Short mmCIF file of N, CA and C in Angstrom, two decimals:
data_model
loop_
_atom_site.label_atom_id
_atom_site.label_comp_id
_atom_site.label_asym_id
_atom_site.label_seq_id
_atom_site.Cartn_x
_atom_site.Cartn_y
_atom_site.Cartn_z
N UNK A 146 -4.43 20.54 10.97
CA UNK A 146 -5.06 20.50 9.63
C UNK A 146 -6.16 21.29 9.61
N UNK A 147 -6.63 22.08 8.74
CA UNK A 147 -7.51 22.78 8.33
C UNK A 147 -8.75 21.75 8.53
N UNK A 148 -10.12 22.55 9.24
CA UNK A 148 -11.45 21.67 9.19
C UNK A 148 -11.67 21.49 7.59
N UNK A 149 -11.52 22.41 6.88
CA UNK A 149 -11.77 22.17 5.18
C UNK A 149 -10.97 20.70 4.79
N UNK A 150 -9.58 20.83 5.10
CA UNK A 150 -8.85 19.55 4.49
C UNK A 150 -9.48 18.35 5.18
N UNK A 151 -9.64 18.37 6.31
CA UNK A 151 -10.00 16.97 7.06
C UNK A 151 -11.44 16.61 6.37
N UNK A 152 -12.54 17.73 6.36
CA UNK A 152 -13.61 17.13 5.52
C UNK A 152 -13.53 16.66 4.28
N UNK A 153 -12.62 17.37 3.62
CA UNK A 153 -12.37 16.65 1.92
C UNK A 153 -11.57 15.19 2.21
N UNK A 154 -10.75 15.11 3.05
CA UNK A 154 -10.21 13.54 3.30
C UNK A 154 -11.43 12.95 3.73
N UNK A 155 -12.07 13.18 4.56
CA UNK A 155 -13.38 12.19 5.13
C UNK A 155 -14.18 11.96 4.19
N UNK A 156 -14.70 13.03 3.21
CA UNK A 156 -15.40 12.60 2.29
C UNK A 156 -14.99 11.66 1.19
N UNK A 157 -13.54 11.88 0.95
CA UNK A 157 -13.22 11.17 -0.16
C UNK A 157 -13.14 9.57 0.30
N UNK A 158 -12.51 9.64 1.59
CA UNK A 158 -12.35 8.15 2.09
C UNK A 158 -13.81 7.53 2.12
N UNK A 159 -15.06 8.11 2.61
CA UNK A 159 -16.34 7.56 2.50
C UNK A 159 -16.36 7.13 1.23
N UNK A 160 -16.27 8.01 0.41
CA UNK A 160 -16.83 7.68 -0.92
C UNK A 160 -15.96 6.36 -1.80
N UNK A 161 -14.77 6.42 -1.52
CA UNK A 161 -13.92 5.82 -2.36
C UNK A 161 -13.86 4.03 -1.50
N UNK A 162 -14.37 4.18 -0.20
CA UNK A 162 -14.31 2.80 0.57
C UNK A 162 -15.66 2.25 0.05
N UNK A 163 -16.88 3.21 -0.08
CA UNK A 163 -18.08 2.44 -0.93
C UNK A 163 -17.96 1.87 -2.08
N UNK A 164 -17.09 2.47 -2.88
CA UNK A 164 -17.06 1.85 -4.30
C UNK A 164 -16.13 0.74 -4.35
N UNK A 165 -15.05 0.83 -3.39
CA UNK A 165 -14.26 -0.68 -3.31
C UNK A 165 -15.21 -1.69 -2.75
N UNK A 166 -15.91 -1.51 -1.53
CA UNK A 166 -16.70 -2.75 -1.04
C UNK A 166 -17.89 -2.98 -2.33
N UNK A 167 -18.04 -2.51 -3.21
CA UNK A 167 -19.01 -2.46 -4.32
C UNK A 167 -18.64 -3.48 -5.40
N UNK A 168 -17.31 -3.68 -5.30
CA UNK A 168 -16.58 -4.34 -6.34
C UNK A 168 -16.84 -5.89 -6.14
N UNK A 169 -17.85 -6.52 -7.05
CA UNK A 169 -17.97 -8.12 -7.02
C UNK A 169 -16.75 -8.90 -6.94
N UNK A 170 -17.11 -9.96 -6.02
CA UNK A 170 -15.75 -10.83 -5.80
C UNK A 170 -15.10 -11.45 -6.74
N UNK A 171 -15.77 -11.51 -8.24
CA UNK A 171 -15.06 -12.25 -9.38
C UNK A 171 -13.98 -11.00 -9.78
N UNK A 172 -14.66 -9.67 -9.72
CA UNK A 172 -14.00 -8.92 -10.23
C UNK A 172 -12.65 -8.34 -9.55
N UNK A 173 -12.97 -8.30 -8.07
CA UNK A 173 -11.71 -8.49 -7.25
C UNK A 173 -10.63 -9.52 -7.42
N UNK A 174 -11.28 -10.85 -7.52
CA UNK A 174 -9.83 -11.74 -7.68
C UNK A 174 -9.35 -11.55 -9.15
N UNK A 175 -10.28 -11.23 -10.13
CA UNK A 175 -9.30 -10.89 -11.19
C UNK A 175 -8.48 -9.80 -11.20
N UNK A 176 -8.79 -8.75 -10.48
CA UNK A 176 -7.96 -7.78 -10.21
C UNK A 176 -6.65 -8.01 -9.33
N UNK A 177 -6.85 -8.75 -8.25
CA UNK A 177 -5.73 -9.17 -7.56
C UNK A 177 -4.70 -10.14 -8.41
N UNK A 178 -5.23 -10.93 -9.26
CA UNK A 178 -4.39 -11.62 -10.08
C UNK A 178 -3.56 -10.76 -11.01
N UNK A 179 -4.11 -9.56 -11.65
CA UNK A 179 -3.53 -8.80 -12.47
C UNK A 179 -2.36 -7.99 -11.82
N UNK A 180 -2.69 -7.69 -10.79
CA UNK A 180 -1.61 -7.12 -9.92
C UNK A 180 -0.49 -7.84 -9.79
N UNK A 181 -0.45 -9.18 -9.43
CA UNK A 181 0.72 -10.00 -9.50
C UNK A 181 1.24 -10.04 -11.15
N UNK A 182 0.47 -10.09 -11.82
CA UNK A 182 1.34 -10.19 -13.07
C UNK A 182 2.16 -8.93 -13.60
N UNK A 183 1.39 -7.91 -13.10
CA UNK A 183 1.99 -6.53 -13.71
C UNK A 183 3.24 -6.09 -12.60
N UNK A 184 2.91 -6.69 -11.41
CA UNK A 184 3.99 -6.28 -10.39
C UNK A 184 5.41 -7.19 -10.53
N UNK A 185 5.14 -8.42 -11.14
CA UNK A 185 6.27 -9.24 -11.14
C UNK A 185 6.88 -8.97 -12.63
N UNK A 186 6.55 -8.60 -13.65
CA UNK A 186 6.92 -8.03 -14.95
C UNK A 186 7.74 -6.87 -14.78
N UNK A 187 7.66 -5.81 -13.75
CA UNK A 187 8.18 -4.89 -13.67
C UNK A 187 9.66 -5.24 -13.47
N UNK A 188 10.98 -4.19 -14.18
CA UNK A 188 12.15 -4.70 -13.84
C UNK A 188 12.45 -4.05 -12.46
N UNK A 189 11.88 -2.75 -11.91
CA UNK A 189 12.19 -2.36 -10.57
C UNK A 189 11.95 -3.11 -9.62
N UNK A 190 10.82 -3.83 -9.68
CA UNK A 190 10.26 -4.90 -8.66
C UNK A 190 11.01 -6.00 -8.69
N UNK A 191 11.42 -6.72 -9.75
CA UNK A 191 12.25 -7.72 -9.75
C UNK A 191 13.72 -7.64 -9.40
N UNK A 192 14.07 -6.54 -9.28
CA UNK A 192 15.56 -5.85 -9.15
C UNK A 192 15.78 -6.07 -7.49
N UNK A 193 14.70 -6.06 -6.63
CA UNK A 193 14.87 -5.96 -5.53
C UNK A 193 14.87 -7.29 -4.73
N UNK A 194 15.37 -7.51 -3.55
CA UNK A 194 15.23 -8.93 -2.87
C UNK A 194 14.33 -8.87 -1.86
N UNK A 195 13.85 -7.67 -1.39
CA UNK A 195 12.74 -7.56 -0.13
C UNK A 195 11.84 -6.48 -0.72
N UNK A 196 10.60 -6.86 -0.38
CA UNK A 196 9.59 -5.77 -0.47
C UNK A 196 8.55 -5.50 0.93
N UNK A 197 7.99 -4.74 1.29
CA UNK A 197 7.03 -4.32 2.28
C UNK A 197 5.75 -4.98 1.60
N UNK A 198 4.90 -5.67 2.04
CA UNK A 198 3.57 -5.79 1.48
C UNK A 198 2.56 -5.53 2.67
N UNK A 199 1.21 -5.61 2.34
CA UNK A 199 0.34 -5.64 3.19
C UNK A 199 -1.13 -6.74 2.94
N UNK A 200 -1.62 -7.32 3.91
CA UNK A 200 -2.77 -7.75 3.72
C UNK A 200 -3.94 -7.17 3.71
N UNK A 201 -4.71 -7.38 2.40
CA UNK A 201 -5.77 -6.37 2.00
C UNK A 201 -6.82 -6.53 2.79
N UNK A 202 -7.89 -5.70 3.36
CA UNK A 202 -9.04 -5.53 4.23
C UNK A 202 -9.72 -4.55 3.85
N UNK A 203 -11.02 -4.51 4.08
CA UNK A 203 -12.16 -3.47 3.73
C UNK A 203 -12.54 -3.12 2.41
N UNK A 204 -12.52 -4.32 1.67
CA UNK A 204 -12.57 -4.19 0.12
C UNK A 204 -11.45 -3.70 -0.73
N UNK A 205 -10.39 -3.91 -0.14
CA UNK A 205 -9.19 -3.45 -1.00
C UNK A 205 -8.81 -4.50 -2.21
N UNK A 206 -8.08 -4.12 -3.05
CA UNK A 206 -7.77 -5.21 -4.05
C UNK A 206 -7.27 -6.16 -3.30
N UNK A 207 -7.55 -7.52 -3.50
CA UNK A 207 -6.69 -8.85 -2.94
C UNK A 207 -5.35 -8.84 -3.25
N UNK A 208 -4.14 -9.00 -2.11
CA UNK A 208 -2.86 -9.01 -2.06
C UNK A 208 -2.13 -10.33 -2.06
N UNK A 209 -3.22 -11.48 -1.66
CA UNK A 209 -2.54 -12.65 -1.68
C UNK A 209 -2.03 -13.17 -2.84
N UNK A 210 -2.61 -12.62 -3.97
CA UNK A 210 -2.01 -13.12 -5.15
C UNK A 210 -0.56 -12.55 -5.41
N UNK A 211 -0.40 -11.32 -5.24
CA UNK A 211 0.76 -10.67 -5.22
C UNK A 211 1.81 -11.24 -4.29
N UNK A 212 1.34 -11.57 -3.10
CA UNK A 212 2.31 -12.21 -2.35
C UNK A 212 3.03 -13.70 -2.72
N UNK A 213 1.81 -14.53 -3.32
CA UNK A 213 2.33 -15.72 -4.08
C UNK A 213 3.41 -15.58 -4.91
N UNK A 214 3.30 -14.67 -5.97
CA UNK A 214 3.79 -14.55 -6.80
C UNK A 214 5.36 -13.79 -6.53
N UNK A 215 5.24 -13.13 -5.71
CA UNK A 215 6.72 -12.46 -5.29
C UNK A 215 7.42 -13.64 -4.56
N UNK A 216 6.52 -14.23 -3.75
CA UNK A 216 7.56 -15.30 -3.02
C UNK A 216 7.90 -16.35 -4.34
N UNK A 217 7.12 -16.78 -5.34
CA UNK A 217 7.64 -17.56 -6.39
C UNK A 217 8.95 -17.15 -7.09
N UNK A 218 9.14 -15.86 -7.20
CA UNK A 218 10.09 -15.47 -8.06
C UNK A 218 11.38 -15.09 -7.00
N UNK A 219 11.10 -15.44 -5.77
CA UNK A 219 12.38 -15.19 -4.87
C UNK A 219 12.31 -13.92 -4.11
N UNK A 220 11.35 -13.07 -4.02
CA UNK A 220 11.37 -11.80 -3.39
C UNK A 220 10.69 -11.98 -2.06
N UNK A 221 11.61 -11.82 -1.11
CA UNK A 221 11.14 -11.63 0.35
C UNK A 221 10.15 -10.90 0.62
N UNK A 222 9.12 -11.15 1.64
CA UNK A 222 7.88 -10.28 1.79
C UNK A 222 8.03 -9.92 3.18
N UNK A 223 7.74 -8.83 3.51
CA UNK A 223 7.71 -8.24 5.16
C UNK A 223 6.43 -7.46 5.01
N UNK A 224 5.77 -7.90 6.26
CA UNK A 224 4.60 -7.31 6.61
C UNK A 224 4.36 -6.39 7.71
N UNK A 225 3.55 -5.38 7.51
CA UNK A 225 3.76 -4.18 8.96
C UNK A 225 2.95 -4.86 9.99
N UNK A 226 3.42 -4.64 11.10
CA UNK A 226 2.48 -4.84 12.28
C UNK A 226 2.70 -3.42 13.13
N UNK A 227 1.49 -3.24 13.68
CA UNK A 227 1.05 -1.95 14.26
C UNK A 227 1.69 -2.08 15.55
N UNK A 228 2.87 -1.38 16.18
CA UNK A 228 3.26 -1.22 17.50
C UNK A 228 3.09 0.24 17.83
N UNK A 229 2.04 0.38 18.64
CA UNK A 229 1.69 1.91 19.12
C UNK A 229 1.60 2.77 17.84
N UNK A 230 2.40 3.76 17.80
CA UNK A 230 2.34 4.61 16.61
C UNK A 230 2.95 4.36 15.45
N UNK A 231 3.75 3.09 15.50
CA UNK A 231 4.61 2.74 14.47
C UNK A 231 4.51 1.64 13.77
N UNK A 232 5.17 1.12 12.69
CA UNK A 232 5.15 -0.25 12.12
C UNK A 232 6.43 -0.92 12.54
N UNK A 233 6.11 -2.23 12.81
CA UNK A 233 7.31 -3.18 12.69
C UNK A 233 7.12 -4.13 11.79
N UNK A 234 8.10 -4.60 11.05
CA UNK A 234 8.09 -5.64 9.92
C UNK A 234 8.61 -6.62 10.19
N UNK A 235 7.78 -7.72 9.64
CA UNK A 235 8.00 -9.03 9.87
C UNK A 235 8.07 -9.80 8.64
N UNK A 236 9.18 -10.62 8.54
CA UNK A 236 9.04 -11.37 7.38
C UNK A 236 8.27 -12.59 7.36
N UNK A 237 7.45 -12.63 6.24
CA UNK A 237 6.23 -13.85 6.24
C UNK A 237 6.70 -14.53 4.84
N UNK A 238 6.52 -16.22 5.25
CA UNK A 238 7.11 -17.03 4.28
C UNK A 238 5.67 -17.37 3.72
N UNK A 239 4.82 -17.50 4.39
CA UNK A 239 3.28 -18.37 4.36
C UNK A 239 2.01 -17.23 4.77
N UNK A 240 1.23 -17.24 3.69
CA UNK A 240 0.00 -16.16 3.84
C UNK A 240 -0.53 -16.90 5.53
N UNK A 241 -0.56 -18.02 5.62
CA UNK A 241 -1.14 -18.73 6.62
C UNK A 241 -0.61 -18.23 8.23
N UNK A 242 0.74 -17.50 8.05
CA UNK A 242 1.46 -17.20 9.31
C UNK A 242 0.90 -15.76 9.79
N UNK A 243 -0.32 -15.09 8.91
CA UNK A 243 -0.89 -13.83 9.34
C UNK A 243 -2.14 -14.31 10.29
N UNK A 244 -1.99 -13.38 11.12
CA UNK A 244 -3.29 -13.55 12.07
C UNK A 244 -4.08 -11.98 12.29
N UNK A 245 -5.35 -11.95 12.95
CA UNK A 245 -5.80 -10.78 13.23
C UNK A 245 -5.32 -9.97 14.05
N UNK A 246 -4.87 -8.76 13.81
CA UNK A 246 -4.12 -7.66 14.54
C UNK A 246 -5.17 -6.64 14.92
N UNK A 247 -4.45 -5.56 15.11
CA UNK A 247 -5.03 -4.29 15.48
C UNK A 247 -5.92 -3.99 14.03
N UNK A 248 -7.07 -3.15 14.55
CA UNK A 248 -7.86 -2.79 13.38
C UNK A 248 -8.63 -3.78 12.64
N UNK A 249 -8.21 -5.04 13.22
CA UNK A 249 -8.87 -6.48 12.51
C UNK A 249 -8.30 -6.81 11.34
N UNK A 250 -7.14 -5.92 10.85
CA UNK A 250 -6.53 -6.46 9.84
C UNK A 250 -5.49 -7.67 10.00
N UNK A 251 -5.18 -8.43 8.83
CA UNK A 251 -4.15 -9.54 9.03
C UNK A 251 -2.78 -9.05 9.27
N UNK A 252 -2.26 -9.31 10.32
CA UNK A 252 -0.85 -9.09 10.62
C UNK A 252 0.26 -10.21 10.83
N UNK A 253 1.46 -9.77 10.67
CA UNK A 253 2.56 -11.08 11.04
C UNK A 253 2.82 -11.24 12.50
N UNK A 254 3.08 -12.22 13.06
CA UNK A 254 3.61 -12.60 14.33
C UNK A 254 5.22 -12.87 14.05
N UNK A 255 5.72 -13.03 14.78
CA UNK A 255 7.20 -13.18 15.19
C UNK A 255 8.19 -12.06 15.43
N UNK A 256 9.25 -12.26 15.51
CA UNK A 256 10.27 -11.16 15.30
C UNK A 256 10.47 -10.10 14.29
N UNK A 257 10.61 -9.06 14.60
CA UNK A 257 10.70 -7.83 13.73
C UNK A 257 11.95 -7.90 12.90
N UNK A 258 12.00 -7.45 11.73
CA UNK A 258 12.95 -7.56 10.75
C UNK A 258 13.48 -6.03 10.61
N UNK A 259 14.60 -5.80 9.87
CA UNK A 259 14.95 -4.29 9.41
C UNK A 259 14.08 -3.96 8.44
N UNK A 260 13.59 -2.65 8.70
CA UNK A 260 12.32 -2.40 7.80
C UNK A 260 12.85 -2.13 6.27
N UNK A 261 12.08 -2.03 5.25
CA UNK A 261 12.42 -1.85 3.91
C UNK A 261 13.35 -0.65 3.80
N UNK A 262 14.40 -0.89 3.11
CA UNK A 262 15.22 0.45 2.95
C UNK A 262 15.70 0.74 1.56
N UNK A 263 16.72 1.63 1.37
CA UNK A 263 17.35 1.90 0.10
C UNK A 263 17.38 0.85 -1.08
N UNK A 264 17.03 0.84 -2.23
CA UNK A 264 17.16 -0.04 -3.14
C UNK A 264 16.10 -1.32 -3.03
N UNK A 265 15.01 -1.14 -1.82
CA UNK A 265 14.05 -2.03 -1.72
C UNK A 265 12.69 -1.53 -1.96
N UNK A 266 11.50 -2.19 -1.82
CA UNK A 266 10.29 -1.46 -2.15
C UNK A 266 9.17 -1.84 -1.13
N UNK A 267 7.96 -0.86 -1.26
CA UNK A 267 7.08 -0.97 -0.39
C UNK A 267 5.60 -0.83 -1.09
N UNK A 268 4.80 -1.76 -1.03
CA UNK A 268 3.64 -1.65 -1.85
C UNK A 268 2.69 -1.31 -0.56
N UNK A 269 2.09 -0.23 -0.92
CA UNK A 269 1.25 0.79 -0.06
C UNK A 269 -0.26 0.54 -0.37
N UNK A 270 -0.87 0.44 0.86
CA UNK A 270 -2.52 0.66 0.62
C UNK A 270 -2.75 2.13 0.61
N UNK A 271 -3.96 2.37 -0.06
CA UNK A 271 -4.41 3.63 0.09
C UNK A 271 -5.97 3.72 -0.54
N UNK A 272 -6.65 4.88 -0.17
CA UNK A 272 -7.92 4.99 -0.57
C UNK A 272 -8.30 5.60 -1.89
N UNK A 273 -7.15 6.54 -1.89
CA UNK A 273 -7.19 7.16 -3.41
C UNK A 273 -5.83 7.82 -3.76
N UNK A 274 -5.57 7.60 -4.79
CA UNK A 274 -4.30 8.16 -5.30
C UNK A 274 -4.45 9.39 -6.29
N UNK A 275 -3.58 10.65 -6.22
CA UNK A 275 -3.42 11.65 -7.04
C UNK A 275 -2.61 11.41 -8.45
N UNK A 276 -2.78 12.09 -9.15
CA UNK A 276 -1.91 12.36 -10.73
C UNK A 276 -0.58 12.56 -10.29
N UNK A 277 -0.10 13.16 -9.15
CA UNK A 277 1.15 13.62 -8.83
C UNK A 277 1.75 12.54 -7.50
N UNK A 278 0.96 11.45 -7.57
CA UNK A 278 1.80 10.81 -6.34
C UNK A 278 1.02 10.82 -4.95
N UNK A 279 -0.04 12.11 -5.00
CA UNK A 279 -0.57 12.07 -3.50
C UNK A 279 -1.14 10.69 -3.13
N UNK A 280 -1.08 10.63 -2.14
CA UNK A 280 -1.84 9.35 -1.25
C UNK A 280 -2.71 9.34 -0.20
N UNK A 281 -3.93 9.24 -0.37
CA UNK A 281 -4.86 9.40 1.00
C UNK A 281 -4.90 7.85 1.56
N UNK A 282 -4.40 7.62 2.76
CA UNK A 282 -4.73 6.52 3.49
C UNK A 282 -5.65 6.24 4.21
N UNK A 283 -5.58 5.24 5.08
CA UNK A 283 -6.68 4.92 5.88
C UNK A 283 -7.09 6.03 7.00
N UNK A 284 -6.01 6.92 7.09
CA UNK A 284 -6.21 7.91 8.26
C UNK A 284 -5.44 7.91 9.55
N UNK A 285 -4.59 6.80 9.60
CA UNK A 285 -3.62 6.73 10.67
C UNK A 285 -2.26 7.40 10.67
N UNK A 286 -1.60 7.41 9.56
CA UNK A 286 -0.59 8.26 9.23
C UNK A 286 0.82 7.28 9.36
N UNK A 287 0.66 5.96 9.60
CA UNK A 287 1.52 4.89 9.98
C UNK A 287 2.57 4.92 8.69
N UNK A 288 2.37 4.69 7.55
CA UNK A 288 3.44 4.84 6.29
C UNK A 288 3.81 6.43 6.01
N UNK A 289 2.98 7.08 6.35
CA UNK A 289 3.77 8.58 6.37
C UNK A 289 5.01 8.85 7.28
N UNK A 290 4.40 8.20 8.77
CA UNK A 290 5.71 8.41 9.72
C UNK A 290 6.85 7.20 9.49
N UNK A 291 6.26 6.21 8.87
CA UNK A 291 7.72 5.36 8.70
C UNK A 291 8.64 5.45 7.54
N UNK A 292 7.90 6.18 6.32
CA UNK A 292 8.73 6.47 5.44
C UNK A 292 8.57 7.92 4.95
N UNK A 293 9.27 8.82 5.82
CA UNK A 293 9.12 10.26 5.55
C UNK A 293 9.74 10.75 4.16
N UNK A 294 9.34 11.61 3.69
CA UNK A 294 9.79 11.96 2.05
C UNK A 294 11.00 12.47 2.09
N UNK A 295 11.83 12.81 2.84
CA UNK A 295 13.12 13.46 3.00
C UNK A 295 13.99 12.33 3.27
N UNK A 296 13.66 10.99 3.55
CA UNK A 296 14.56 10.05 4.09
C UNK A 296 15.07 9.19 2.73
N UNK A 297 16.36 8.56 2.88
CA UNK A 297 16.46 7.84 1.62
C UNK A 297 16.15 6.40 2.12
N UNK A 298 14.85 6.18 1.59
CA UNK A 298 14.34 5.01 1.99
C UNK A 298 13.84 3.95 0.63
N UNK A 299 12.86 3.19 0.71
CA UNK A 299 12.63 2.47 -0.24
C UNK A 299 11.67 3.25 -1.29
N UNK A 300 11.44 2.56 -2.55
CA UNK A 300 10.16 3.26 -3.28
C UNK A 300 8.77 2.68 -2.76
N UNK A 301 8.12 3.53 -2.89
CA UNK A 301 6.46 3.22 -2.42
C UNK A 301 5.80 3.02 -3.55
N UNK A 302 5.05 2.14 -3.78
CA UNK A 302 4.19 1.91 -4.80
C UNK A 302 3.00 1.81 -4.35
N UNK A 303 1.89 2.52 -4.71
CA UNK A 303 0.26 2.56 -4.19
C UNK A 303 -0.14 1.23 -4.81
N UNK A 304 -1.24 0.80 -4.21
CA UNK A 304 -2.10 -0.51 -4.83
C UNK A 304 -3.36 0.31 -4.48
N UNK A 305 -3.94 -0.30 -5.65
CA UNK A 305 -5.56 -0.05 -5.57
C UNK A 305 -6.08 -0.12 -6.92
N UNK A 306 -7.69 -0.10 -6.93
CA UNK A 306 -8.37 -0.32 -8.21
C UNK A 306 -8.10 0.87 -9.09
N UNK A 307 -8.05 0.75 -10.44
CA UNK A 307 -8.00 1.80 -11.33
C UNK A 307 -8.94 2.93 -11.00
N UNK A 308 -10.11 2.87 -10.40
CA UNK A 308 -10.98 3.90 -10.27
C UNK A 308 -10.66 4.79 -8.91
N UNK A 309 -9.48 4.23 -8.22
CA UNK A 309 -9.09 4.82 -6.95
C UNK A 309 -8.14 6.06 -7.39
N UNK A 310 -7.61 5.99 -8.68
CA UNK A 310 -6.79 7.05 -9.05
C UNK A 310 -7.64 8.29 -9.73
N UNK A 311 -7.27 9.53 -9.08
CA UNK A 311 -7.96 10.71 -9.40
C UNK A 311 -6.95 11.86 -9.69
N UNK A 312 -7.64 12.89 -9.97
CA UNK A 312 -6.61 14.27 -10.54
C UNK A 312 -6.00 14.47 -9.28
N UNK A 313 -6.19 14.78 -8.04
CA UNK A 313 -5.52 15.10 -7.07
C UNK A 313 -6.10 14.86 -5.76
N UNK A 314 -5.49 14.44 -4.85
CA UNK A 314 -5.88 14.29 -3.58
C UNK A 314 -5.57 15.23 -2.44
N UNK A 315 -6.38 15.84 -1.66
CA UNK A 315 -5.93 16.75 -0.48
C UNK A 315 -4.45 16.38 0.42
N UNK A 316 -3.79 17.10 0.17
CA UNK A 316 -2.59 17.00 1.10
C UNK A 316 -2.10 18.02 2.19
N UNK A 317 -1.39 17.53 3.26
CA UNK A 317 -1.08 18.40 4.28
C UNK A 317 0.38 18.00 4.29
N UNK A 318 1.09 18.81 5.30
CA UNK A 318 2.51 18.78 5.48
C UNK A 318 2.71 17.36 6.34
N UNK A 319 3.62 16.57 5.76
CA UNK A 319 3.87 15.12 6.59
C UNK A 319 3.35 13.93 5.62
N UNK A 320 2.58 14.38 4.76
CA UNK A 320 1.95 13.19 3.80
C UNK A 320 2.77 12.79 2.74
N UNK A 321 3.15 11.32 2.68
CA UNK A 321 4.19 10.98 2.03
C UNK A 321 3.44 10.70 0.52
N UNK A 322 4.11 11.13 -0.35
CA UNK A 322 3.75 10.59 -1.69
C UNK A 322 4.39 9.34 -2.33
N UNK A 323 3.45 8.67 -3.09
CA UNK A 323 3.97 7.28 -3.66
C UNK A 323 5.04 7.63 -4.91
N UNK A 324 5.75 6.84 -5.28
CA UNK A 324 6.61 6.74 -6.45
C UNK A 324 5.72 6.22 -7.90
N UNK A 325 4.70 5.47 -7.34
CA UNK A 325 3.97 5.09 -8.59
C UNK A 325 2.63 4.60 -8.10
N UNK A 326 1.87 3.60 -9.15
CA UNK A 326 0.73 3.07 -8.65
C UNK A 326 0.52 1.71 -9.54
N UNK A 327 0.06 0.93 -8.99
CA UNK A 327 -0.14 -0.43 -9.46
C UNK A 327 -1.77 -0.81 -9.20
N UNK A 328 -2.28 -0.95 -10.47
CA UNK A 328 -3.81 -1.11 -10.23
C UNK A 328 -4.09 -2.30 -11.25
N UNK A 329 -5.14 -2.84 -11.57
CA UNK A 329 -5.57 -4.08 -12.43
C UNK A 329 -5.33 -3.63 -13.57
N UNK A 330 -4.85 -2.18 -14.14
CA UNK A 330 -4.64 -1.80 -15.43
C UNK A 330 -3.41 -1.72 -15.83
N UNK A 331 -2.34 -1.88 -14.72
CA UNK A 331 -0.99 -1.81 -15.07
C UNK A 331 -0.27 -1.18 -13.98
N UNK A 332 1.18 -0.67 -14.15
CA UNK A 332 2.09 -0.25 -13.31
C UNK A 332 2.47 0.88 -13.81
N UNK A 333 2.19 1.95 -13.29
CA UNK A 333 3.12 3.18 -13.75
C UNK A 333 3.73 3.95 -12.58
N UNK A 334 4.97 4.28 -13.05
CA UNK A 334 5.92 4.93 -12.05
C UNK A 334 5.73 6.55 -12.36
N UNK A 335 5.98 7.09 -11.33
CA UNK A 335 5.69 8.96 -11.36
C UNK A 335 6.96 9.41 -11.30
N UNK A 336 7.98 8.84 -10.22
CA UNK A 336 9.22 9.43 -10.02
C UNK A 336 10.23 8.65 -10.84
N UNK A 337 11.48 8.76 -10.97
CA UNK A 337 12.46 8.20 -11.31
C UNK A 337 13.03 7.30 -10.35
N UNK A 338 13.12 6.10 -10.39
CA UNK A 338 13.72 5.30 -9.06
C UNK A 338 15.04 5.03 -9.69
N UNK A 339 16.28 5.07 -8.79
CA UNK A 339 17.55 4.99 -9.25
C UNK A 339 17.71 3.12 -9.64
#
């Protein structure tokens, strides 16, 4: 990766992490509830029996309301657990079953399940999202490696606040774009999902 690309990504991460952390608690809670409403009303989300989800951290939009809503409508939730340089996926029935893992984030314990595949979906964290589906993640590349662009895998739906959507995000080879974005203002798909 070129030094200028690294600098651009680092600057964006710094800016948007600060903006996320500045969101008042009440606004964050309202945004988390809105995510749940929009996701559960979407026919593509409703058509799947399992999705990947994550526990929010570092000022991200709260995902516990989304988890509760998905469970209530009968959609199973798999949470990622960092194992070396890869993600394992574990089915979670109750939010309380998550514990502090690597990087201080909540992770599942228990036996790994098959990762989300074709016809299923993954709600993906991000720092910023571009208008063509580009995603700037936390910097570890875990989701990029788990779901390469050329594989027949699940749809990926970026999750964030509306202000995290920008015109473009710097990309490099191997960065995985998302198929749509879910914010407190709605759910929008960028690609056609069969």
